[in-house]
Coordinates of C-alpha atoms and ligand atoms in Angstrom, one line a residue:
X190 CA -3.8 -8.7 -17.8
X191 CA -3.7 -5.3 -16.1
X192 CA -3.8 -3.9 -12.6
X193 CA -6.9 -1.9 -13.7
X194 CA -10.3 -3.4 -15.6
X195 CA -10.1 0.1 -17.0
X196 CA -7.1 -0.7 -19.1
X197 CA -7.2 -2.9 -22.5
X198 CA -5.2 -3.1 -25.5
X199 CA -6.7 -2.6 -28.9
X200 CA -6.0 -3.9 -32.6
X201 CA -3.2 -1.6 -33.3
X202 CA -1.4 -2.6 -30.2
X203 CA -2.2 0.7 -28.2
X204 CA -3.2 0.7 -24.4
X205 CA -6.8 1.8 -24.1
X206 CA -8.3 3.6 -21.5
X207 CA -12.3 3.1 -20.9
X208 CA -12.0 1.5 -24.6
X209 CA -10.1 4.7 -25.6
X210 CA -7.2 4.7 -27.5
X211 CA -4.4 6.4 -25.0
X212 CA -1.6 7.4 -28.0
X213 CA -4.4 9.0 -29.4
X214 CA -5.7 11.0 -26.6
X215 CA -1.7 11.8 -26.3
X216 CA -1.5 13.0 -29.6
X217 CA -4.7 15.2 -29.2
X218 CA -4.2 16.9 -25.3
X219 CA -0.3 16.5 -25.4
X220 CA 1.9 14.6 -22.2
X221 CA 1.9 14.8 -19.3
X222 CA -1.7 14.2 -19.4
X223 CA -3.7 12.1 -16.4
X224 CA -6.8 10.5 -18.1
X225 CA -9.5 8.9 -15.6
X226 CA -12.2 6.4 -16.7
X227 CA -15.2 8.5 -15.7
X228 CA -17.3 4.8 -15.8
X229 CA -14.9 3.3 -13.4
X230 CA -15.0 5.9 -10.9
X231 CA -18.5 5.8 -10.7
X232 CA -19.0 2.2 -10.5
X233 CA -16.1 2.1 -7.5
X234 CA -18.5 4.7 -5.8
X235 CA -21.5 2.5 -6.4
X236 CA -19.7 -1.0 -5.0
X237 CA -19.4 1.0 -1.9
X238 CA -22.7 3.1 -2.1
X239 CA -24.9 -0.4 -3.1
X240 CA -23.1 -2.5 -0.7
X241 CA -23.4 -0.2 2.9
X242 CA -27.4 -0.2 1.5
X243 CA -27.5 -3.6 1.2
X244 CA -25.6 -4.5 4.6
X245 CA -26.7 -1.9 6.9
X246 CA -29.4 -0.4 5.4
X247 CA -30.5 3.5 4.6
X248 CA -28.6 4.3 8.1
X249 CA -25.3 4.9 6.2
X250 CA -23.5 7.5 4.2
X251 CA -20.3 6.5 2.0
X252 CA -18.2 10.1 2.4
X253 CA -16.0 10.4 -0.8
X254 CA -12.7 11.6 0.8
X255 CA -11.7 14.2 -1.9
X256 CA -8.7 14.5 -0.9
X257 CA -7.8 11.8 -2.9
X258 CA -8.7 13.9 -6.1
X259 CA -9.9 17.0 -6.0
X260 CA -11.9 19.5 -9.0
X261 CA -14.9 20.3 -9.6
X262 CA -15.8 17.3 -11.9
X263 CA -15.2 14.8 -9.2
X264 CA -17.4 17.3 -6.7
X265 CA -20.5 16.8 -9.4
X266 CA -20.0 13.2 -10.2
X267 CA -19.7 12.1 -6.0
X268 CA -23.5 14.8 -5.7
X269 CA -25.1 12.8 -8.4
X270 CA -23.7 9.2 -7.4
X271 CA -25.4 10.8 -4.0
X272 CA -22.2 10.7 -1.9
X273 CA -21.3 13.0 0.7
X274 CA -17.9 14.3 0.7
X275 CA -15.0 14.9 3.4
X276 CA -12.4 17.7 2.7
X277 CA -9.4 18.6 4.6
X278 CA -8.7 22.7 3.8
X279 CA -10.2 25.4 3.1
X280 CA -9.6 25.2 -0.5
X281 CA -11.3 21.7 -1.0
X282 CA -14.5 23.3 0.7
X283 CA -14.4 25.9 -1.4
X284 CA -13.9 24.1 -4.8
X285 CA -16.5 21.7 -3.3
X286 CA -18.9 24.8 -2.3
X287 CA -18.8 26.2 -5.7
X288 CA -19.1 23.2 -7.8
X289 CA -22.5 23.5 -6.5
X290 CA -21.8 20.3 -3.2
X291 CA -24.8 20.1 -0.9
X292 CA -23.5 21.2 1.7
X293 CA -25.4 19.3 4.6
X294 CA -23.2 16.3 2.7
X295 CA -19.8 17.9 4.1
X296 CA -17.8 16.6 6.7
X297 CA -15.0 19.1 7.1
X298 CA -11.4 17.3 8.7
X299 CA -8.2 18.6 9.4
X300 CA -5.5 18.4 12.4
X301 CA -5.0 22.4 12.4
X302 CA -8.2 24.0 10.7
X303 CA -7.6 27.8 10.4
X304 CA -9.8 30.4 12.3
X305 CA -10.7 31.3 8.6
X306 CA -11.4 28.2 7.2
X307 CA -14.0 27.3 10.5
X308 CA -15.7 31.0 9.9
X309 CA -15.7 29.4 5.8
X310 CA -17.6 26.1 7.4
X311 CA -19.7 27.7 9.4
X312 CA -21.0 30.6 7.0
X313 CA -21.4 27.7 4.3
X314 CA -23.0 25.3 6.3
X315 CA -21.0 22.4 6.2
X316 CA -22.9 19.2 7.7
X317 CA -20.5 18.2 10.2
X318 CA -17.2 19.7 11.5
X319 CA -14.8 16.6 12.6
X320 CA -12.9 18.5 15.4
X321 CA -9.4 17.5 16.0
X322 CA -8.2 18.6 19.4
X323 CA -9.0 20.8 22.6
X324 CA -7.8 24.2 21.0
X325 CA -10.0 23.6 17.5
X326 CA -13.3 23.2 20.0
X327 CA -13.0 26.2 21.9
X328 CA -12.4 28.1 18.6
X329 CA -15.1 26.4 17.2
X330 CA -17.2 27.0 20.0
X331 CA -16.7 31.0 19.9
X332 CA -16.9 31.4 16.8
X333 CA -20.1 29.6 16.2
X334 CA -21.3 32.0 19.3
X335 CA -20.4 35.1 17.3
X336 CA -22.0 34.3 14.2
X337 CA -25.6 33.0 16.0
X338 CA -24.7 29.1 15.2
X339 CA -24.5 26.0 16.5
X340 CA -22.3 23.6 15.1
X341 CA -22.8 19.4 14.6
X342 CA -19.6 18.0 15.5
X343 CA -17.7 14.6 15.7
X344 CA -14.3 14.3 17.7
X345 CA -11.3 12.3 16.0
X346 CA -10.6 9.5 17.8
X347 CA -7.3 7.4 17.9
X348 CA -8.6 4.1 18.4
X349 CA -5.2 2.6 19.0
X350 CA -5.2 0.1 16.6
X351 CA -2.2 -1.2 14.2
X352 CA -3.1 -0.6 10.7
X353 CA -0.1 -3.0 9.5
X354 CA 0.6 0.2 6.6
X355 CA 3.8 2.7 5.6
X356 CA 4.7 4.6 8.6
X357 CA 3.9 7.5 6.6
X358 CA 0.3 6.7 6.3
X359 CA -0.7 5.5 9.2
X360 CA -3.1 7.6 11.3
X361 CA -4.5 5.5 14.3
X362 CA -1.8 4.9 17.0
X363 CA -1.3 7.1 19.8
X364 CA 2.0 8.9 18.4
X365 CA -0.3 10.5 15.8
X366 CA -0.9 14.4 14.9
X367 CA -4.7 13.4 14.5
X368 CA -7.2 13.4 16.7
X369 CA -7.2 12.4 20.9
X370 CA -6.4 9.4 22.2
X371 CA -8.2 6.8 24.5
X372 CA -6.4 5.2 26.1
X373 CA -4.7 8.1 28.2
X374 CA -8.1 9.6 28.6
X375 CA -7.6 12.5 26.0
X376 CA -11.0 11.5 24.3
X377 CA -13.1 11.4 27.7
X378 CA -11.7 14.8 28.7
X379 CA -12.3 16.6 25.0
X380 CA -16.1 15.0 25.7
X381 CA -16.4 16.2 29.2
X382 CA -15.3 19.7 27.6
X383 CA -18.3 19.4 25.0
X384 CA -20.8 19.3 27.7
X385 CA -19.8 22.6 28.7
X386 CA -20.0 24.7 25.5
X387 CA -23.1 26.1 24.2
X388 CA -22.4 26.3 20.9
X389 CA -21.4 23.1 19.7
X390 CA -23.9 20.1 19.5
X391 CA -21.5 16.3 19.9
X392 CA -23.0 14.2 17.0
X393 CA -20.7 11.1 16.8
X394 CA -16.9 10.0 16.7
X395 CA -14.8 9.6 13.8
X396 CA -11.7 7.6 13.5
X397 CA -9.5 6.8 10.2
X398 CA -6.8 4.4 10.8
X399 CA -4.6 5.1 8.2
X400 CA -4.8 4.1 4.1
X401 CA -3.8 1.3 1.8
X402 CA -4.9 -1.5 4.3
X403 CA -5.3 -4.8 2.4
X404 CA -6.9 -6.8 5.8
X405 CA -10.2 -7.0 6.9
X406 CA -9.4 -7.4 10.8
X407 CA -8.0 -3.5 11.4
X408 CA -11.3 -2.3 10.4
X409 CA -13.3 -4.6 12.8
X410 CA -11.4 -4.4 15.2
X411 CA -11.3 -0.5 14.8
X412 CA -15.2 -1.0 14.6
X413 CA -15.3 -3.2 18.2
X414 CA -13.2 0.0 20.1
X415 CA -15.3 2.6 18.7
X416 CA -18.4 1.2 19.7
X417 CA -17.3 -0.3 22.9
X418 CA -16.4 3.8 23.4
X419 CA -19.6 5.3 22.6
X420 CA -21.1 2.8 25.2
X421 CA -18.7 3.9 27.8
X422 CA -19.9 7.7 26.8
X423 CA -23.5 6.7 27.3
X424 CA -22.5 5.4 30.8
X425 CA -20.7 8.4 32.0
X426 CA -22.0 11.1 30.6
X427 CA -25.6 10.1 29.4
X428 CA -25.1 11.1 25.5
X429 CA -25.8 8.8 22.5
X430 CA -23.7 9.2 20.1
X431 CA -25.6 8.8 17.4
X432 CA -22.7 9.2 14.2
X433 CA -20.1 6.3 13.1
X434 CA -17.1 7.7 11.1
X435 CA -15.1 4.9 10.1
X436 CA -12.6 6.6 8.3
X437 CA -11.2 5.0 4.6
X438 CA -7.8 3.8 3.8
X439 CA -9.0 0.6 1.7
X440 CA -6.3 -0.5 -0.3
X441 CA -5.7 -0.7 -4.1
X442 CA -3.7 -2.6 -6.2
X443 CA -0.9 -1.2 -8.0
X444 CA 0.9 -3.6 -8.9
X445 CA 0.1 -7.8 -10.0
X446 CA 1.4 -9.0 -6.2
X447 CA -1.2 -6.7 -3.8
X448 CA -4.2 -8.2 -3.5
X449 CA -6.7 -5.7 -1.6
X450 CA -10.1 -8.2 -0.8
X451 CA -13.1 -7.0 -2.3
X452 CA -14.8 -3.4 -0.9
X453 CA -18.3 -5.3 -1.0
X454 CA -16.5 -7.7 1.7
X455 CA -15.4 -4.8 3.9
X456 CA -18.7 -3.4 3.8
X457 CA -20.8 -6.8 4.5
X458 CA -18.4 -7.9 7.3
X459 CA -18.4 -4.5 9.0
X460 CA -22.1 -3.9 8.6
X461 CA -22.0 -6.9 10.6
X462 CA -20.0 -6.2 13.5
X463 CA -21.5 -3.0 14.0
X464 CA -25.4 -4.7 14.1
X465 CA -23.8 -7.3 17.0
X466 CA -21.7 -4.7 18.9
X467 CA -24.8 -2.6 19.1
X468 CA -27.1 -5.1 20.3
X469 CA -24.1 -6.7 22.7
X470 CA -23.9 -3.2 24.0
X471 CA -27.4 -2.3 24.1
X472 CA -26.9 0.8 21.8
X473 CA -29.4 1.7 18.9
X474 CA -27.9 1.7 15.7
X475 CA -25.6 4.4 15.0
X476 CA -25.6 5.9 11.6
X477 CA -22.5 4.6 9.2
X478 CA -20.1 6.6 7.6
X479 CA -17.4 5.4 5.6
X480 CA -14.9 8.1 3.6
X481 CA -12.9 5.5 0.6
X482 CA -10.9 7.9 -1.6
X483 CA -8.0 5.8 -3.0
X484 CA -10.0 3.3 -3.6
X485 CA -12.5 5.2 -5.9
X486 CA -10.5 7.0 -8.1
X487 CA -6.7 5.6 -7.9
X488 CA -7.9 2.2 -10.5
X489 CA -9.9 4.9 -12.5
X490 CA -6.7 7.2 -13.8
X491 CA -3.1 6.9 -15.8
X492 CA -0.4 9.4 -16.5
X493 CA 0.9 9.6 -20.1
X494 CA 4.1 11.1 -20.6
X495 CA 6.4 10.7 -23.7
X496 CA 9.8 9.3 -23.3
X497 CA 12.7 11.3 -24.3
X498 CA 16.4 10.2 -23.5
X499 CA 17.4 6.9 -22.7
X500 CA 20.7 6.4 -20.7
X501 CA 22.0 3.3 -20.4
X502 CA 24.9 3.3 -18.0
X503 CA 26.9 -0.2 -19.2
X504 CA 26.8 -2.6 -16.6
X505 CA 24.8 0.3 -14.2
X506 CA 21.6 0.8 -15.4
X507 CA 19.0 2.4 -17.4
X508 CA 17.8 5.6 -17.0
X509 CA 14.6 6.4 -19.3
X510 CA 13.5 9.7 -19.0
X511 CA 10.0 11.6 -19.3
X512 CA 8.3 14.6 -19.6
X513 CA 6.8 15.0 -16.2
X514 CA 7.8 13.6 -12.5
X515 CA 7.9 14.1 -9.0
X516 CA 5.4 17.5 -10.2
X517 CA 2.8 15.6 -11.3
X518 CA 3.2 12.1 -9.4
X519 CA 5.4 12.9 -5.5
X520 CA 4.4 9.2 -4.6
X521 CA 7.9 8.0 -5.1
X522 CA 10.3 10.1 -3.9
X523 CA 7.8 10.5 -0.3
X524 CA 6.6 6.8 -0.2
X525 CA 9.1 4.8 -2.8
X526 CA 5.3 3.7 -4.4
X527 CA 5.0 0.8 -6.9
X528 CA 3.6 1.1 -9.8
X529 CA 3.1 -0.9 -13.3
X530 CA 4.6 1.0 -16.1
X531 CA 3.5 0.5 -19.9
X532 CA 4.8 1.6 -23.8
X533 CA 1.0 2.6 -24.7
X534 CA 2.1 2.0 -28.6
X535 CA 3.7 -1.4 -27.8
X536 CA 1.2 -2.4 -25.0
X537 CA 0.4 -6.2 -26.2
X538 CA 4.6 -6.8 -26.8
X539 CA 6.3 -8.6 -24.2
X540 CA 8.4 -6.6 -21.1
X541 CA 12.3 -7.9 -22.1
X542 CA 13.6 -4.4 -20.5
X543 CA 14.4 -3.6 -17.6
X544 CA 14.3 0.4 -16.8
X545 CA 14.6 3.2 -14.1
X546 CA 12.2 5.8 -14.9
X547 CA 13.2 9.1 -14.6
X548 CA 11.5 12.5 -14.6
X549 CA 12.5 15.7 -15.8
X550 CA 13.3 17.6 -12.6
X551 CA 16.6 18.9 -11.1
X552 CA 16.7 16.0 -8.3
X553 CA 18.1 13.1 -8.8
X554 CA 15.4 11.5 -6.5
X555 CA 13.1 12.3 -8.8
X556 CA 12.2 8.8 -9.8
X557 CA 8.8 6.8 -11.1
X558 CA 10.5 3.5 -10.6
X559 CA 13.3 2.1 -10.2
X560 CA 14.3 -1.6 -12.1
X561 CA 11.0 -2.4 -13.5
X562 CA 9.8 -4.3 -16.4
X563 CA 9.4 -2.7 -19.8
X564 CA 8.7 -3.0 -23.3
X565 CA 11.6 -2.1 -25.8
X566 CA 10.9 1.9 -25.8
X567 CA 12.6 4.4 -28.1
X568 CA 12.4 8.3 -27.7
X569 CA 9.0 9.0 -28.8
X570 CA 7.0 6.7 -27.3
X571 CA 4.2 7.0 -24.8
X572 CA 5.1 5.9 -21.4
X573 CA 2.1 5.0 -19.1
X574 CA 1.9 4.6 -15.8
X575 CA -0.8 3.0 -14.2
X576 CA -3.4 3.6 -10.9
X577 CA -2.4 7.0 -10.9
X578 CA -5.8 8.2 -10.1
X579 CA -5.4 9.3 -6.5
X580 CA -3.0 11.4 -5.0
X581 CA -0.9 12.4 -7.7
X582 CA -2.9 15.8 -9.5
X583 CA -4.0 16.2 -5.6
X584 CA 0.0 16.4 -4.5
X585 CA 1.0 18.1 -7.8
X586 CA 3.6 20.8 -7.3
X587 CA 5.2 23.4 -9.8
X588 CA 8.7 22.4 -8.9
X589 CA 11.2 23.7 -11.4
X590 CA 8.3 25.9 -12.1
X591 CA 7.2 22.8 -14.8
X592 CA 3.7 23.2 -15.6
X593 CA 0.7 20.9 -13.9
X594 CA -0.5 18.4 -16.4
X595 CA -4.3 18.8 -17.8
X596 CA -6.9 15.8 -16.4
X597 CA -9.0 14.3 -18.8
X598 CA -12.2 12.3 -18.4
X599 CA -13.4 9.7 -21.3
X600 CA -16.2 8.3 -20.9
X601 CA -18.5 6.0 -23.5
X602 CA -16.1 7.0 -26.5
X603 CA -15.7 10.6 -25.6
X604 CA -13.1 12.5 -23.3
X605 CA -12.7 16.1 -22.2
X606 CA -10.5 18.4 -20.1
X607 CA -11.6 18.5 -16.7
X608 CA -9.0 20.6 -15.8
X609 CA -6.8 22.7 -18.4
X610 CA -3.2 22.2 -18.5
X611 CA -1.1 24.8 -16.4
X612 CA 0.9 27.4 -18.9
X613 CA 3.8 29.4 -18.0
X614 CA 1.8 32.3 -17.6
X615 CA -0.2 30.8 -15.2
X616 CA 2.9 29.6 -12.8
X617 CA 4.3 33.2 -13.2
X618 CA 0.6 35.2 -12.6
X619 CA 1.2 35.6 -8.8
X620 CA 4.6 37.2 -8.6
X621 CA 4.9 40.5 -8.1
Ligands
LIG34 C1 -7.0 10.3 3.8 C2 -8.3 10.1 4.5 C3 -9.3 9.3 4.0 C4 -9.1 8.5 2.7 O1 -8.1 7.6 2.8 P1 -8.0 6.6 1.5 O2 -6.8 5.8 1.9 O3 -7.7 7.4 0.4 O4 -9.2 5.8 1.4 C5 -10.4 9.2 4.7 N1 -10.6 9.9 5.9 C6 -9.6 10.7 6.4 C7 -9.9 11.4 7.6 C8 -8.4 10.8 5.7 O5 -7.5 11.6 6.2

């Protein structure tokens, strides 16, 4: 009945949440409030952790791309599930650093990585450093002379392929701010550059192709480039790589009409390609690395709000509005992203309404949805919006200097604060 197999509906005609009562946890942590299913994001971590082990073997590592969602408790669930992690800034190293991340498990991304943020990579050890471009490598590679180091790296590769995503999101085509190209010889040069430098140590190739991809072919036929590449690398320049980065970007469903095919699938069919490629091309088996993020935490999370006014503009529309917005979830106003929307007191009544959901900032594009189907709401009641797990706390601003929402985790009948709602105080404790 819902996008999510987190989500249920209890006797009281409440929306649960990993079997807990949402106006409930409301009621007790106040809205805006995000609430993850600690059970679901662990089990999406496992269909892709059990899967890679059953299709390719121990030779693989899935990478949790934290992007996605970011704190500490997500850092210490991904170390015991036994994931490694990606991040993209200084900031997610250094949340993932001291939450206690093994750091050999870090692959560290990132299109314009700061001379301070490599010197934080190196000095913390981080496993692999993905570098990005020409200018990054020769920093890299000074750096890591300075400070006695060598580093393990992988280049970003664009592998040219069509992801068939929003413009927005997708990464792999040549007109891209990520990573060298192949095919106007950008990757062979950045290689040939490697073979010069002393301190840097070319480990494997990484590509990422863009995100919420519902097909299967993208993927393979990302797969097919890559390793047709790191055969043309053995060729010219003797190396073997000996590192597979397939990036993430598996879609989710949001809403009743997307239909992403099973993660299990991706990881059987790709395991595939890869064993034929390599014994087509005579290559041993690289190891796998594959960095989901969406797709492990966007199922696992809602936002509660509570509704306050309700507009309705005769023969216009309806404008319902809530206590939170573009802050806490941006996905709208940047990507006009669909969503299923729910009255968590009414959940098991019928949608006869149709709504525009509003937020509660000074922008008039600041939008949840626009014409979608609701229960009959009333100031008051708790608004839910689904699959809210990923990206929204992680692209949370302060806009109209509104307070981030706390997270919640519930989990087997409990739930606690993963991280503590914002106060005033703490929006205002930087100014001068
Ligand atoms: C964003 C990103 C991911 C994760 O993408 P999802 O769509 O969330 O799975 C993985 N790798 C890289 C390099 C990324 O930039």
């Amino acid at each position: 009945m819902f996008v999510s197999k987190a989500l249920g509906v209890n006797e009281e005609n409440h929306l649960t949440i990993g079997g807990m009562d949402c106006v409930e946890l409301a009621k007790e942590y106040g809205t805006p409030l995000y609430v993850f299913d600690e059970n679901e994001i662990r089990g999406n971590m496992r269909i892709y952790a059990d899967n890679l082990k059953k299709h390719y073997g121990d030779n693989g590592l899935i990478l949790y791309a934290s992007k996605a969602f970011c704190c500490k408790k997500m850092y210490k669930i991904a170390k015991e599930e036994g994931l490694g992690i990606d991040v993209v800034s200084g900031g997610e190293l250094y949340t993932a650093v001291s939450s206690g991340f093994p750091t050999e498990k870090i692959y560290f991304h990132g299109n314009n990585k700061t001379k301070d943020e490599l010197i934080l990579a190196l000095n913390s050890g981080v496993g692999r450093i993905v570098v990005d471009n020409s200018f990054e490598l020769n920093m890299l590679n000074d750096l890591a002379g300075e400070m006695g180091k060598k580093a393990d790296i992988l280049f970003r590769i664009k592998p040219g392929v069509d992801a068939h995503t929003h413009d927005f999101i997708k990464t792999g085509q040549i007109d891209s701010k990520f990573g060298v190209a192949l095919e106007n010889g950008e990757a062979t040069e950045i290689i040939e550059e490697a073979t010069k430098l002393s301190n840097v140590n070319l480990v494997g190739f990484h590509c990422h192709i863009g995100s919420q991809i519902f097909d299967l072919e993208p993927f393979l036929s990302t797969a097919e480039v890559m390793m047709g590449f790191i055969k043309e690398v053995k060729e010219k320049f003797g190396i073997t790589i000996s590192e597979l980065n397939l990036g993430g970007g598996f879609g989710v469903r949001y809403v009743e009409s997307d239909d992403p095919i099973s993660y299990d699938k991706y990881m059987e069919a790709v395991s595939r390609k890869i064993h034929e490629l390599s014994k087509k091309h005579n290559l041993p088996l690289p190891k796998i690395l594959m960095e989901p993020g969406r797709s492990i935490v966007a199922s696992a999370g809602i936002t509660l709000y509570t509704v306050g006014n309700i507009k309705e503009i005769k023969d216009v529309r309806t404008y319902l509005s809530v206590d939170g917005g573009m802050g806490d979830n941006p996905r709208y106003i940047l990507y006009n992203a669909e969503y299923d929307f729910e009255i968590a007191n009414k959940a098991g009544d019928k949608k006869s309404e149709t709504v525009t959901v509003a937020g509660k900032c000074c922008e008039s594009g600041d939008l949840l949805g626009e014409n979608v189907p609701l229960q009959k709401a009333q100031p008051g009641d708790i608004l839910a919006v689904l699959t809210t797990g990923a990206y929204n706390y992680s692209m949370a601003s302060n806009y109209n200097r509104i307070p981030k929402p706390a997270a919640i985790f519930v989990k087997d009948g409990t739930s606690k604060v993963v991280i503590k709602r914002e106060t005033y105080a703490d929006i205002m404790k930087n100014d001068a």
